[in-house]
Amino acid sequence: LTSRGSCPEPRAMLRFLAPRVVAAARRVQGPKVARAMCSKSLEGTKTLQNLKDAFAGECMAKARYEYFAQRADVEGYTEIAAAFRQVAQSEEGQALGHLEFLQEIGDPVSNQPFGSTIDNLNAAIIGENHDGNTMYPEFAKVARQEGFEDVANWFETLAEAERIQLRRFQRAVENIGDA
């Protein structure tokens, strides 16, 4: 980046790092390789919890970087926005790699089997049901009790969105036999 050993300019650093991070994410191997690399069961291990935590962290990082990219676009920093988007793509690849290892144990959210389309739909239904009918309504109740009416309304809106997504997945399960 620099020939004198000084700190690189931030844009130059982003241009340098972003393609390399994306390339590394693309090297994530498929499920057969991931399962072959993990010859013993993860169940009950700290490694299992680390994989779940890493999966959650990578998913949050992807969402954060997508948001940061939008803000950079609004502020006119198109190169930085592109770098955030490239790194967000890398974070997604890393999260998918964690899921490959977690498939042996089950979905990190619902603890249900996943992998086949029907298993994936069932895991998604459990997650959307929880979010729409338990988590967001409870979050809304707490926000309202604490005087955060706008946040409570936001959570209620999300609860309804989750219930709509739940119904969509339920219809997909019903229609899977028709395919």
Short mmCIF file of N, CA, C and O in Angstrom, two decimals, residues 92-166:
data_model
loop_
_atom_site.label_atom_id
_atom_site.label_comp_id
_atom_site.label_asym_id
_atom_site.label_seq_id
_atom_site.Cartn_x
_atom_site.Cartn_y
_atom_site.Cartn_z
N GLU A 92 -21.30 -12.65 4.51
CA GLU A 92 -22.32 -13.64 4.19
C GLU A 92 -21.69 -14.99 3.85
O GLU A 92 -22.15 -16.03 4.32
N GLY A 93 -20.62 -14.97 3.08
CA GLY A 93 -19.92 -16.22 2.76
C GLY A 93 -19.40 -16.91 4.00
O GLY A 93 -19.47 -18.14 4.12
N GLN A 94 -18.89 -16.14 4.93
CA GLN A 94 -18.39 -16.73 6.17
C GLN A 94 -19.53 -17.32 6.98
O GLN A 94 -19.41 -18.43 7.54
N ALA A 95 -20.66 -16.63 7.04
CA ALA A 95 -21.83 -17.15 7.76
C ALA A 95 -22.30 -18.47 7.13
O ALA A 95 -22.63 -19.42 7.85
N LEU A 96 -22.32 -18.52 5.81
CA LEU A 96 -22.74 -19.76 5.14
C LEU A 96 -21.77 -20.90 5.44
O LEU A 96 -22.19 -22.05 5.60
N GLY A 97 -20.50 -20.59 5.55
CA GLY A 97 -19.52 -21.61 5.94
C GLY A 97 -19.80 -22.15 7.33
O GLY A 97 -19.72 -23.36 7.57
N HIS A 98 -20.17 -21.27 8.26
CA HIS A 98 -20.51 -21.73 9.62
C HIS A 98 -21.74 -22.65 9.57
O HIS A 98 -21.80 -23.66 10.28
N LEU A 99 -22.71 -22.29 8.74
CA LEU A 99 -23.92 -23.12 8.63
C LEU A 99 -23.60 -24.52 8.14
O LEU A 99 -24.26 -25.49 8.54
N GLU A 100 -22.62 -24.64 7.26
CA GLU A 100 -22.24 -25.97 6.77
C GLU A 100 -21.84 -26.87 7.93
O GLU A 100 -22.22 -28.04 7.97
N PHE A 101 -21.07 -26.34 8.85
CA PHE A 101 -20.67 -27.13 10.01
C PHE A 101 -21.86 -27.38 10.95
O PHE A 101 -21.99 -28.45 11.54
N LEU A 102 -22.73 -26.38 11.08
CA LEU A 102 -23.86 -26.49 12.01
C LEU A 102 -24.95 -27.44 11.50
O LEU A 102 -25.78 -27.89 12.29
N GLN A 103 -24.93 -27.77 10.23
CA GLN A 103 -25.98 -28.63 9.68
C GLN A 103 -26.05 -29.97 10.41
O GLN A 103 -27.12 -30.52 10.60
N GLU A 104 -24.93 -30.47 10.88
CA GLU A 104 -24.90 -31.73 11.63
C GLU A 104 -25.75 -31.64 12.90
O GLU A 104 -26.37 -32.62 13.31
N ILE A 105 -25.80 -30.50 13.53
CA ILE A 105 -26.48 -30.31 14.81
C ILE A 105 -27.91 -29.82 14.63
O ILE A 105 -28.80 -30.20 15.36
N GLY A 106 -28.12 -28.93 13.68
CA GLY A 106 -29.44 -28.34 13.47
C GLY A 106 -29.35 -26.84 13.29
O GLY A 106 -28.31 -26.23 13.55
N ASP A 107 -30.44 -26.28 12.86
CA ASP A 107 -30.53 -24.84 12.62
C ASP A 107 -30.15 -24.09 13.90
O ASP A 107 -30.68 -24.39 14.97
N PRO A 108 -29.26 -23.11 13.81
CA PRO A 108 -28.83 -22.41 15.02
C PRO A 108 -29.91 -21.55 15.66
O PRO A 108 -29.78 -21.17 16.83
N VAL A 109 -31.01 -21.30 14.96
CA VAL A 109 -32.10 -20.51 15.53
C VAL A 109 -33.17 -21.41 16.12
O VAL A 109 -33.59 -21.25 17.26
N SER A 110 -33.63 -22.38 15.33
CA SER A 110 -34.76 -23.22 15.77
C SER A 110 -34.33 -24.54 16.38
O SER A 110 -35.15 -25.24 16.97
N ASN A 111 -33.06 -24.90 16.23
CA ASN A 111 -32.53 -26.19 16.66
C ASN A 111 -33.17 -27.36 15.91
O ASN A 111 -33.07 -28.51 16.37
N GLN A 112 -33.80 -27.09 14.80
CA GLN A 112 -34.42 -28.13 13.97
C GLN A 112 -33.46 -28.57 12.88
O GLN A 112 -32.56 -27.82 12.49
N PRO A 113 -33.66 -29.78 12.35
CA PRO A 113 -32.83 -30.20 11.21
C PRO A 113 -33.00 -29.22 10.05
O PRO A 113 -34.07 -28.63 9.88
N PHE A 114 -31.94 -29.04 9.27
CA PHE A 114 -32.05 -28.23 8.07
C PHE A 114 -31.13 -28.80 7.01
O PHE A 114 -30.28 -29.62 7.29
N GLY A 115 -31.37 -28.39 5.80
CA GLY A 115 -30.58 -28.87 4.66
C GLY A 115 -31.47 -29.11 3.46
O GLY A 115 -31.26 -28.52 2.41
N SER A 116 -32.49 -29.95 3.63
CA SER A 116 -33.44 -30.15 2.54
C SER A 116 -34.44 -29.00 2.55
O SER A 116 -34.62 -28.32 3.57
N THR A 117 -35.11 -28.79 1.45
CA THR A 117 -36.06 -27.68 1.36
C THR A 117 -37.16 -27.81 2.40
O THR A 117 -37.51 -26.83 3.06
N ILE A 118 -37.69 -29.01 2.60
CA ILE A 118 -38.77 -29.17 3.58
C ILE A 118 -38.25 -28.92 5.00
O ILE A 118 -38.92 -28.27 5.81
N ASP A 119 -37.06 -29.41 5.29
CA ASP A 119 -36.47 -29.14 6.61
C ASP A 119 -36.21 -27.64 6.79
O ASP A 119 -36.46 -27.08 7.87
N ASN A 120 -35.72 -27.00 5.74
CA ASN A 120 -35.46 -25.56 5.82
C ASN A 120 -36.75 -24.78 6.04
O ASN A 120 -36.78 -23.82 6.82
N LEU A 121 -37.82 -25.17 5.35
CA LEU A 121 -39.11 -24.51 5.55
C LEU A 121 -39.61 -24.69 6.98
O LEU A 121 -40.08 -23.74 7.61
N ASN A 122 -39.50 -25.91 7.50
CA ASN A 122 -39.95 -26.16 8.87
C ASN A 122 -39.15 -25.36 9.89
O ASN A 122 -39.70 -24.80 10.84
N ALA A 123 -37.83 -25.26 9.69
CA ALA A 123 -37.00 -24.46 10.59
C ALA A 123 -37.38 -22.98 10.49
O ALA A 123 -37.47 -22.28 11.50
N ALA A 124 -37.64 -22.52 9.27
CA ALA A 124 -38.04 -21.12 9.07
C ALA A 124 -39.38 -20.83 9.72
O ALA A 124 -39.57 -19.77 10.32
N ILE A 125 -40.32 -21.76 9.62
CA ILE A 125 -41.64 -21.59 10.23
C ILE A 125 -41.52 -21.44 11.74
O ILE A 125 -42.15 -20.56 12.34
N ILE A 126 -40.69 -22.26 12.35
CA ILE A 126 -40.50 -22.17 13.80
C ILE A 126 -39.92 -20.80 14.17
O ILE A 126 -40.38 -20.14 15.11
N GLY A 127 -38.93 -20.35 13.41
CA GLY A 127 -38.32 -19.05 13.70
C GLY A 127 -39.28 -17.89 13.50
O GLY A 127 -39.37 -17.00 14.35
N GLU A 128 -40.00 -17.89 12.38
CA GLU A 128 -40.94 -16.80 12.10
C GLU A 128 -42.09 -16.79 13.11
O GLU A 128 -42.55 -15.73 13.53
N ASN A 129 -42.56 -17.97 13.50
CA ASN A 129 -43.62 -18.07 14.50
C ASN A 129 -43.15 -17.46 15.82
O ASN A 129 -43.88 -16.67 16.44
N HIS A 130 -41.96 -17.80 16.24
CA HIS A 130 -41.41 -17.25 17.48
C HIS A 130 -41.28 -15.73 17.39
O HIS A 130 -41.71 -15.00 18.29
N ASP A 131 -40.70 -15.25 16.30
CA ASP A 131 -40.47 -13.81 16.16
C ASP A 131 -41.78 -13.03 16.10
O ASP A 131 -41.92 -11.99 16.75
N GLY A 132 -42.75 -13.53 15.33
CA GLY A 132 -44.00 -12.81 15.12
C GLY A 132 -44.99 -12.91 16.25
O GLY A 132 -45.79 -11.98 16.48
N ASN A 133 -44.96 -14.03 16.97
CA ASN A 133 -45.99 -14.25 17.99
C ASN A 133 -45.47 -14.20 19.42
O ASN A 133 -46.27 -14.15 20.35
N THR A 134 -44.17 -14.20 19.61
CA THR A 134 -43.60 -14.17 20.96
C THR A 134 -42.61 -13.03 21.12
O THR A 134 -42.82 -12.12 21.94
N MET A 135 -41.52 -13.07 20.35
CA MET A 135 -40.42 -12.14 20.57
C MET A 135 -40.83 -10.68 20.35
O MET A 135 -40.72 -9.86 21.28
N TYR A 136 -41.29 -10.33 19.15
CA TYR A 136 -41.61 -8.93 18.89
C TYR A 136 -42.78 -8.41 19.72
O TYR A 136 -42.72 -7.27 20.21
N PRO A 137 -43.84 -9.20 19.95
CA PRO A 137 -44.88 -8.69 20.85
C PRO A 137 -44.35 -8.41 22.26
O PRO A 137 -44.71 -7.40 22.87
N GLU A 138 -43.47 -9.28 22.76
CA GLU A 138 -42.88 -9.03 24.08
C GLU A 138 -41.99 -7.80 24.06
O GLU A 138 -42.01 -6.98 24.98
N PHE A 139 -41.19 -7.66 23.00
CA PHE A 139 -40.33 -6.48 22.88
C PHE A 139 -41.18 -5.20 22.84
O PHE A 139 -40.82 -4.19 23.44
N ALA A 140 -42.29 -5.24 22.12
CA ALA A 140 -43.18 -4.07 22.02
C ALA A 140 -43.75 -3.73 23.40
O ALA A 140 -43.81 -2.55 23.78
N LYS A 141 -44.15 -4.74 24.13
CA LYS A 141 -44.72 -4.52 25.47
C LYS A 141 -43.70 -3.83 26.38
O LYS A 141 -44.02 -2.86 27.07
N VAL A 142 -42.47 -4.33 26.38
CA VAL A 142 -41.42 -3.74 27.22
C VAL A 142 -41.12 -2.31 26.78
O VAL A 142 -41.02 -1.40 27.62
N ALA A 143 -40.99 -2.09 25.47
CA ALA A 143 -40.70 -0.73 24.98
C ALA A 143 -41.81 0.24 25.40
O ALA A 143 -41.53 1.36 25.83
N ARG A 144 -43.05 -0.20 25.29
CA ARG A 144 -44.18 0.67 25.67
C ARG A 144 -44.13 0.94 27.18
O ARG A 144 -44.35 2.08 27.61
N GLN A 145 -43.87 -0.07 27.99
CA GLN A 145 -43.79 0.12 29.44
C GLN A 145 -42.68 1.10 29.82
O GLN A 145 -42.80 1.84 30.79
N GLU A 146 -41.62 1.12 29.03
CA GLU A 146 -40.49 2.00 29.31
C GLU A 146 -40.64 3.38 28.65
O GLU A 146 -39.75 4.22 28.77
N GLY A 147 -41.77 3.58 27.96
CA GLY A 147 -42.05 4.89 27.39
C GLY A 147 -41.50 5.12 25.99
O GLY A 147 -41.41 6.26 25.55
N PHE A 148 -41.14 4.05 25.29
CA PHE A 148 -40.61 4.17 23.93
C PHE A 148 -41.68 3.77 22.93
O PHE A 148 -41.64 2.71 22.31
N GLU A 149 -42.65 4.66 22.77
CA GLU A 149 -43.81 4.37 21.91
C GLU A 149 -43.41 4.10 20.46
O GLU A 149 -43.94 3.18 19.83
N ASP A 150 -42.47 4.88 19.93
CA ASP A 150 -42.04 4.68 18.54
C ASP A 150 -41.39 3.31 18.37
O ASP A 150 -41.62 2.62 17.36
N VAL A 151 -40.58 2.91 19.33
CA VAL A 151 -39.93 1.60 19.26
C VAL A 151 -40.98 0.50 19.38
O VAL A 151 -40.94 -0.50 18.66
N ALA A 152 -41.94 0.68 20.28
CA ALA A 152 -43.01 -0.31 20.45
C ALA A 152 -43.78 -0.47 19.14
O ALA A 152 -44.07 -1.61 18.71
N ASN A 153 -44.11 0.64 18.50
CA ASN A 153 -44.82 0.57 17.22
C ASN A 153 -43.98 -0.13 16.15
O ASN A 153 -44.51 -0.91 15.35
N TRP A 154 -42.68 0.13 16.14
CA TRP A 154 -41.77 -0.52 15.20
C TRP A 154 -41.79 -2.04 15.43
O TRP A 154 -41.90 -2.82 14.49
N PHE A 155 -41.67 -2.46 16.69
CA PHE A 155 -41.69 -3.88 17.01
C PHE A 155 -43.02 -4.52 16.60
O PHE A 155 -43.05 -5.66 16.11
N GLU A 156 -44.12 -3.82 16.81
CA GLU A 156 -45.42 -4.36 16.40
C GLU A 156 -45.52 -4.50 14.88
O GLU A 156 -46.07 -5.48 14.37
N THR A 157 -44.95 -3.55 14.16
CA THR A 157 -44.91 -3.64 12.70
C THR A 157 -44.10 -4.86 12.27
O THR A 157 -44.50 -5.60 11.37
N LEU A 158 -42.98 -5.06 12.93
CA LEU A 158 -42.15 -6.21 12.60
C LEU A 158 -42.84 -7.53 12.96
O LEU A 158 -42.70 -8.52 12.24
N ALA A 159 -43.58 -7.54 14.05
CA ALA A 159 -44.33 -8.75 14.42
C ALA A 159 -45.29 -9.13 13.31
O ALA A 159 -45.39 -10.30 12.93
N GLU A 160 -45.98 -8.14 12.77
CA GLU A 160 -46.91 -8.41 11.67
C GLU A 160 -46.17 -8.89 10.43
O GLU A 160 -46.60 -9.83 9.75
N ALA A 161 -45.04 -8.28 10.13
CA ALA A 161 -44.23 -8.71 8.99
C ALA A 161 -43.78 -10.16 9.16
O ALA A 161 -43.82 -10.95 8.21
N GLU A 162 -43.38 -10.52 10.37
CA GLU A 162 -42.95 -11.89 10.65
C GLU A 162 -44.10 -12.86 10.47
O GLU A 162 -43.93 -13.97 9.95
N ARG A 163 -45.31 -12.47 10.88
CA ARG A 163 -46.48 -13.35 10.72
C ARG A 163 -46.82 -13.52 9.24
O ARG A 163 -47.23 -14.61 8.82
N ILE A 164 -46.63 -12.48 8.45
CA ILE A 164 -46.85 -12.59 7.00
C ILE A 164 -45.83 -13.57 6.40
O ILE A 164 -46.16 -14.43 5.58
N GLN A 165 -44.58 -13.45 6.82
CA GLN A 165 -43.54 -14.36 6.35
C GLN A 165 -43.84 -15.79 6.80
O GLN A 165 -43.63 -16.75 6.03
N LEU A 166 -44.32 -15.94 8.02
CA LEU A 166 -44.72 -17.25 8.53
C LEU A 166 -45.76 -17.88 7.61
O LEU A 166 -45.62 -19.04 7.20
#
